[in-house]
Tab-separated table of C-alpha atoms in Angstrom:
chain	number	residue	atom	x	y	z
A	1	MET	CA	-28.289	40.161	95.826
A	2	THR	CA	-25.406	40.186	93.332
A	3	ALA	CA	-22.317	42.189	94.358
A	4	THR	CA	-21.502	45.248	92.267
A	5	PRO	CA	-18.584	44.554	89.884
A	6	LEU	CA	-15.341	46.365	90.624
A	7	LEU	CA	-15.095	47.319	86.963
A	8	GLU	CA	-17.580	46.991	84.130
A	9	ALA	CA	-17.418	47.767	80.429
A	10	ARG	CA	-20.763	48.296	78.683
A	11	GLY	CA	-20.758	48.511	74.902
A	12	ILE	CA	-17.278	50.068	74.821
A	13	GLY	CA	-16.152	51.433	71.461
A	14	LYS	CA	-12.953	53.138	70.304
A	15	SER	CA	-11.813	54.524	66.954
A	16	TYR	CA	-8.505	55.976	65.816
A	17	GLY	CA	-9.462	58.164	62.865
A	18	SER	CA	-11.091	55.837	60.355
A	19	VAL	CA	-9.782	52.707	62.114
A	20	LEU	CA	-12.348	50.996	64.335
A	21	ALA	CA	-10.336	49.399	67.158
A	22	LEU	CA	-13.246	48.306	69.375
A	23	ARG	CA	-16.976	48.061	68.843
A	24	ASP	CA	-19.661	47.215	71.414
A	25	VAL	CA	-17.435	45.283	73.861
A	26	SER	CA	-18.857	44.398	77.274
A	27	THR	CA	-17.500	42.500	80.276
A	28	VAL	CA	-17.275	42.668	84.064
A	29	VAL	CA	-14.448	42.323	86.581
A	30	ASN	CA	-15.512	41.036	89.998
A	31	ALA	CA	-13.547	40.911	93.239
A	32	GLY	CA	-11.944	37.512	93.742
A	33	GLN	CA	-12.331	36.496	90.093
A	34	VAL	CA	-10.201	36.384	86.939
A	35	THR	CA	-11.641	37.812	83.720
A	36	CYS	CA	-9.615	36.580	80.749
A	37	VAL	CA	-9.498	38.621	77.536
A	38	LEU	CA	-8.480	36.433	74.611
A	39	GLY	CA	-7.730	37.153	70.982
A	40	ASP	CA	-5.003	37.086	68.357
A	41	ASN	CA	-2.872	40.072	67.361
A	42	GLY	CA	-5.108	42.906	66.166
A	43	ALA	CA	-8.133	41.622	68.090
A	44	GLY	CA	-8.402	44.771	70.209
A	45	LYS	CA	-6.970	43.436	73.495
A	46	SER	CA	-4.400	46.224	73.857
A	47	THR	CA	-6.965	48.941	73.134
A	48	LEU	CA	-9.332	47.537	75.749
A	49	ILE	CA	-6.731	47.374	78.507
A	50	LYS	CA	-5.507	50.893	77.705
A	51	ILE	CA	-9.070	52.124	78.247
A	52	LEU	CA	-9.398	50.172	81.508
A	53	ALA	CA	-5.986	51.463	82.636
A	54	GLY	CA	-6.702	55.112	81.815
A	55	ALA	CA	-4.147	55.421	79.011
A	56	HIS	CA	-6.885	55.971	76.384
A	57	GLN	CA	-10.511	57.048	76.615
A	58	HIS	CA	-13.447	55.286	75.011
A	59	ASP	CA	-15.574	56.944	72.295
A	60	ALA	CA	-18.746	54.926	72.897
A	61	GLY	CA	-20.366	52.962	75.680
A	62	GLU	CA	-19.770	53.223	79.414
A	63	LEU	CA	-16.986	52.301	81.820
A	64	LEU	CA	-18.213	51.799	85.392
A	65	TYR	CA	-16.099	51.649	88.529
A	66	GLN	CA	-17.906	50.078	91.487
A	67	GLY	CA	-21.203	50.789	89.748
A	68	ARG	CA	-20.543	54.441	88.857
A	69	PRO	CA	-19.735	55.726	85.354
A	70	ILE	CA	-16.150	56.931	85.110
A	71	ARG	CA	-13.692	58.169	82.514
A	72	PHE	CA	-10.088	58.023	83.697
A	73	ALA	CA	-8.045	61.014	82.556
A	74	SER	CA	-4.709	59.205	82.993
A	75	PRO	CA	-3.107	55.972	84.209
A	76	ARG	CA	-2.265	57.825	87.431
A	77	GLU	CA	-5.953	58.470	88.073
A	78	ALA	CA	-6.782	54.824	87.390
A	79	LEU	CA	-4.017	53.775	89.792
A	80	ASP	CA	-5.393	56.141	92.435
A	81	HIS	CA	-8.666	54.213	92.132
A	82	GLY	CA	-6.814	50.936	92.712
A	83	ILE	CA	-6.449	49.790	89.095
A	84	ALA	CA	-2.868	48.575	88.584
A	85	THR	CA	-1.634	47.487	85.165
A	86	VAL	CA	1.412	45.315	84.524
A	87	PHE	CA	2.377	45.750	80.875
A	88	GLN	CA	4.609	43.345	78.973
A	89	ASP	CA	7.686	45.572	79.377
A	90	LEU	CA	7.013	45.603	83.171
A	91	ALA	CA	8.401	49.159	83.595
A	92	VAL	CA	11.417	47.913	85.560
A	93	VAL	CA	14.984	49.231	85.677
A	94	PRO	CA	17.153	46.142	84.998
A	95	LEU	CA	20.306	47.429	86.734
A	96	MET	CA	18.499	48.449	89.916
A	97	SER	CA	17.899	46.018	92.781
A	98	VAL	CA	14.688	44.095	93.310
A	99	TRP	CA	13.711	46.244	96.299
A	100	ARG	CA	14.373	49.509	94.449
A	101	ASN	CA	12.162	48.337	91.597
A	102	PHE	CA	9.528	47.181	94.082
A	103	PHE	CA	9.166	50.694	95.509
A	104	LEU	CA	10.236	52.785	92.487
A	105	GLY	CA	8.912	56.276	93.246
A	106	SER	CA	7.263	55.302	96.552
A	107	GLU	CA	10.322	54.577	98.704
A	108	PRO	CA	9.914	54.745	102.506
A	109	CYS	CA	11.998	57.573	103.976
A	110	ARG	CA	13.370	58.606	107.347
A	111	GLY	CA	14.875	61.809	108.680
A	112	ILE	CA	13.930	65.120	110.232
A	113	GLY	CA	12.281	68.043	108.463
A	114	PRO	CA	13.511	68.601	104.921
A	115	ILE	CA	16.459	66.232	105.384
A	116	ARG	CA	15.110	62.865	104.272
A	117	PHE	CA	16.829	59.647	103.274
A	118	ILE	CA	15.548	56.412	101.810
A	119	ASP	CA	15.045	53.911	104.618
A	120	ARG	CA	16.877	51.087	102.894
A	121	ARG	CA	16.546	48.588	105.718
A	122	ARG	CA	12.797	49.066	105.955
A	123	ALA	CA	12.435	48.908	102.172
A	124	ARG	CA	14.395	45.660	101.954
A	125	GLU	CA	12.436	44.056	104.794
A	126	THR	CA	9.099	45.206	103.384
A	127	THR	CA	9.982	43.849	99.945
A	128	ARG	CA	11.122	40.523	101.391
A	129	THR	CA	7.954	40.204	103.486
A	130	ALA	CA	5.601	41.202	100.649
A	131	LEU	CA	7.177	38.657	98.318
A	132	ALA	CA	7.087	35.948	100.988
A	133	GLU	CA	3.382	36.593	101.621
A	134	MET	CA	2.770	35.812	97.961
A	135	GLY	CA	4.939	32.708	98.278
A	136	ILE	CA	7.718	34.212	96.150
A	137	GLU	CA	11.215	33.251	97.241
A	138	LEU	CA	14.164	35.137	95.746
A	139	ARG	CA	17.824	34.589	96.528
A	140	ASP	CA	18.405	38.218	97.499
A	141	VAL	CA	16.322	41.398	97.164
A	142	GLU	CA	19.600	43.270	96.579
A	143	GLN	CA	20.226	41.498	93.273
A	144	PRO	CA	19.572	43.494	90.082
A	145	VAL	CA	16.088	42.803	88.771
A	146	GLY	CA	17.648	42.190	85.345
A	147	THR	CA	19.207	38.971	86.704
A	148	LEU	CA	15.764	37.481	87.403
A	149	SER	CA	14.000	35.193	84.973
A	150	GLY	CA	11.040	36.558	83.023
A	151	GLY	CA	8.662	34.641	85.272
A	152	GLU	CA	10.283	35.974	88.445
A	153	ARG	CA	10.038	39.547	87.171
A	154	GLN	CA	6.341	39.088	86.436
A	155	CYS	CA	5.820	37.713	89.953
A	156	VAL	CA	7.621	40.692	91.537
A	157	ALA	CA	5.375	43.051	89.532
A	158	ILE	CA	2.259	41.193	90.711
A	159	ALA	CA	3.416	41.284	94.351
A	160	ARG	CA	4.157	45.017	94.033
A	161	ALA	CA	0.625	45.744	92.812
A	162	VAL	CA	-0.905	43.655	95.615
A	163	HIS	CA	1.254	45.345	98.263
A	164	PHE	CA	0.303	48.850	97.169
A	165	GLY	CA	-3.390	48.105	97.541
A	166	ALA	CA	-4.598	47.337	94.019
A	167	LYS	CA	-8.248	46.352	93.763
A	168	VAL	CA	-8.052	45.485	90.065
A	169	LEU	CA	-4.905	43.941	88.575
A	170	ILE	CA	-4.558	44.040	84.774
A	171	LEU	CA	-1.902	41.725	83.328
A	172	ASP	CA	-0.891	42.218	79.707
A	173	GLU	CA	0.243	38.895	78.197
A	174	PRO	CA	2.252	37.918	81.310
A	175	THR	CA	3.105	34.457	79.938
A	176	ALA	CA	3.707	35.402	76.293
A	177	ALA	CA	7.510	35.066	76.267
A	178	LEU	CA	7.828	32.367	78.937
A	179	GLY	CA	8.478	28.632	78.842
A	180	VAL	CA	5.975	26.105	80.146
A	181	LYS	CA	7.379	25.939	83.699
A	182	GLN	CA	7.752	29.711	84.136
A	183	ALA	CA	4.283	30.318	82.703
A	184	GLY	CA	2.903	27.907	85.285
A	185	VAL	CA	4.636	29.825	88.080
A	186	VAL	CA	3.145	33.141	86.910
A	187	LEU	CA	-0.346	31.617	86.684
A	188	LYS	CA	0.069	30.370	90.252
A	189	TYR	CA	0.565	33.949	91.443
A	190	VAL	CA	-2.336	35.171	89.309
A	191	ALA	CA	-4.477	32.694	91.251
A	192	GLN	CA	-2.991	33.942	94.529
A	193	ALA	CA	-3.899	37.549	93.659
A	194	ARG	CA	-7.440	36.363	92.877
A	195	ASP	CA	-7.645	34.476	96.177
A	196	ARG	CA	-6.605	37.628	98.046
A	197	GLY	CA	-9.772	39.299	96.729
A	198	LEU	CA	-8.434	41.243	93.745
A	199	GLY	CA	-10.319	41.437	90.493
A	200	VAL	CA	-7.832	40.243	87.869
A	201	VAL	CA	-7.914	40.947	84.141
A	202	LEU	CA	-5.656	38.493	82.287
A	203	ILE	CA	-4.916	39.343	78.663
A	204	THR	CA	-3.600	36.410	76.653
A	205	HIS	CA	-3.760	34.709	73.269
A	206	ASN	CA	-3.336	31.253	74.862
A	207	PRO	CA	-6.555	29.522	76.003
A	208	HIS	CA	-4.498	26.819	77.758
A	209	HIS	CA	-3.081	29.509	80.058
A	210	ALA	CA	-6.419	31.271	80.544
A	211	TYR	CA	-8.725	28.343	81.274
A	212	PRO	CA	-7.120	26.951	84.477
A	213	VAL	CA	-7.291	30.321	86.319
A	214	GLY	CA	-10.165	32.073	84.532
A	215	ASP	CA	-13.694	32.582	85.814
A	216	ARG	CA	-14.910	34.515	82.757
A	217	PHE	CA	-13.700	34.637	79.162
A	218	LEU	CA	-14.126	37.551	76.750
A	219	LEU	CA	-13.219	36.615	73.186
A	220	LEU	CA	-12.252	39.394	70.784
A	221	LYS	CA	-11.738	39.305	67.047
A	222	ARG	CA	-10.943	42.389	64.954
A	223	GLY	CA	-12.271	44.705	67.631
A	224	ARG	CA	-15.559	42.898	68.126
A	225	SER	CA	-16.735	40.573	70.861
A	226	LEU	CA	-17.321	36.932	69.932
A	227	GLY	CA	-18.943	36.471	73.329
A	228	CYS	CA	-18.315	36.687	77.064
A	229	TYR	CA	-18.680	33.317	78.802
A	230	GLU	CA	-18.730	32.113	82.388
A	231	LYS	CA	-16.469	29.119	82.949
A	232	ALA	CA	-19.450	26.825	83.507
A	233	ASP	CA	-20.760	27.727	80.046
A	234	ILE	CA	-17.708	26.926	77.924
A	235	SER	CA	-15.162	24.110	77.798
A	236	LEU	CA	-11.473	24.455	77.030
A	237	GLU	CA	-12.079	22.664	73.738
A	238	GLU	CA	-14.807	25.100	72.695
A	239	LEU	CA	-12.744	28.077	73.850
A	240	THR	CA	-9.815	26.838	71.770
A	241	ARG	CA	-12.080	26.164	68.774
A	242	GLN	CA	-13.493	29.696	68.854
A	243	MET	CA	-10.031	31.187	69.283
A	244	ALA	CA	-8.791	29.203	66.309
A	245	GLY	CA	-11.642	30.323	64.073
A	246	GLY	CA	-14.001	27.391	64.535
A	247	ALA	CA	-15.667	26.620	61.207
A	248	GLU	CA	-12.916	28.458	59.293
A	249	LEU	CA	-10.270	26.150	60.777
A	250	GLU	CA	-12.370	23.065	60.044
A	251	ALA	CA	-12.776	24.171	56.430
A	252	LEU	CA	-9.010	24.733	56.147
A	253	ALA	CA	-8.285	21.302	57.651
A	254	HIS	CA	-10.676	19.710	55.154
A	255	GLU	CA	-8.974	21.561	52.301
A	256	LEU	CA	-5.530	20.450	53.459
A	257	ARG	CA	-6.654	16.843	53.748
A	258	GLY	CA	-8.106	17.031	50.267
A	259	GLY	CA	-4.821	18.412	48.919
A	260	ALA	CA	-2.895	15.544	50.464
A	261	THR	CA	-4.947	12.807	48.784
């Protein structure tokens, strides 16, 4: 018997006035797997993740959470259901310490009655332990998060979502602005989140980043699905070819060769 997906989109559609942002898009997110959503700018990736994250609501189709139809009223409601989204801007405060950003709004407190104080020692130790469990080693959790590299900040955000009990982790272009080495580090922690049983949604425009960690690949182009493939059914070369436009790219290459002769 096949396990019920954590999250499933069935024929999802979304319009903004006369602009059709998504049409008939379907995919599933299973526990312990990475579903990659690929497409160029304007493909509909951002609209899809906003629907999954509760920021926007779909106009057509169904969104199912653990097999039951659902329509999240807000990102807070989605988070309450265990769906954590790490957007490109990361929602961090650069001048605040790593541990303050780790807890941001959920700080552990101590005290008696109405007199409560942030338990700084506990927060620091919890942050250090949570990062270590993900294999993330930072010089000091007291350092401002703005002093971390882009890759380190992404890893802290991933560890934060795992620590606070996320069941589904949505990552919006986590490697977009990173170099090769830092991108590799982030993908390592994406795989760790998957191995801890989370269902991961990885949004990217780079098939070379998606293929090593992905179990399923949803390709979008101008709001429409080009297909949703299991890893066994598509090679990196074919994934790259479809991303690049396939026959259109081959025709362009032929035209360019002809112009050079």
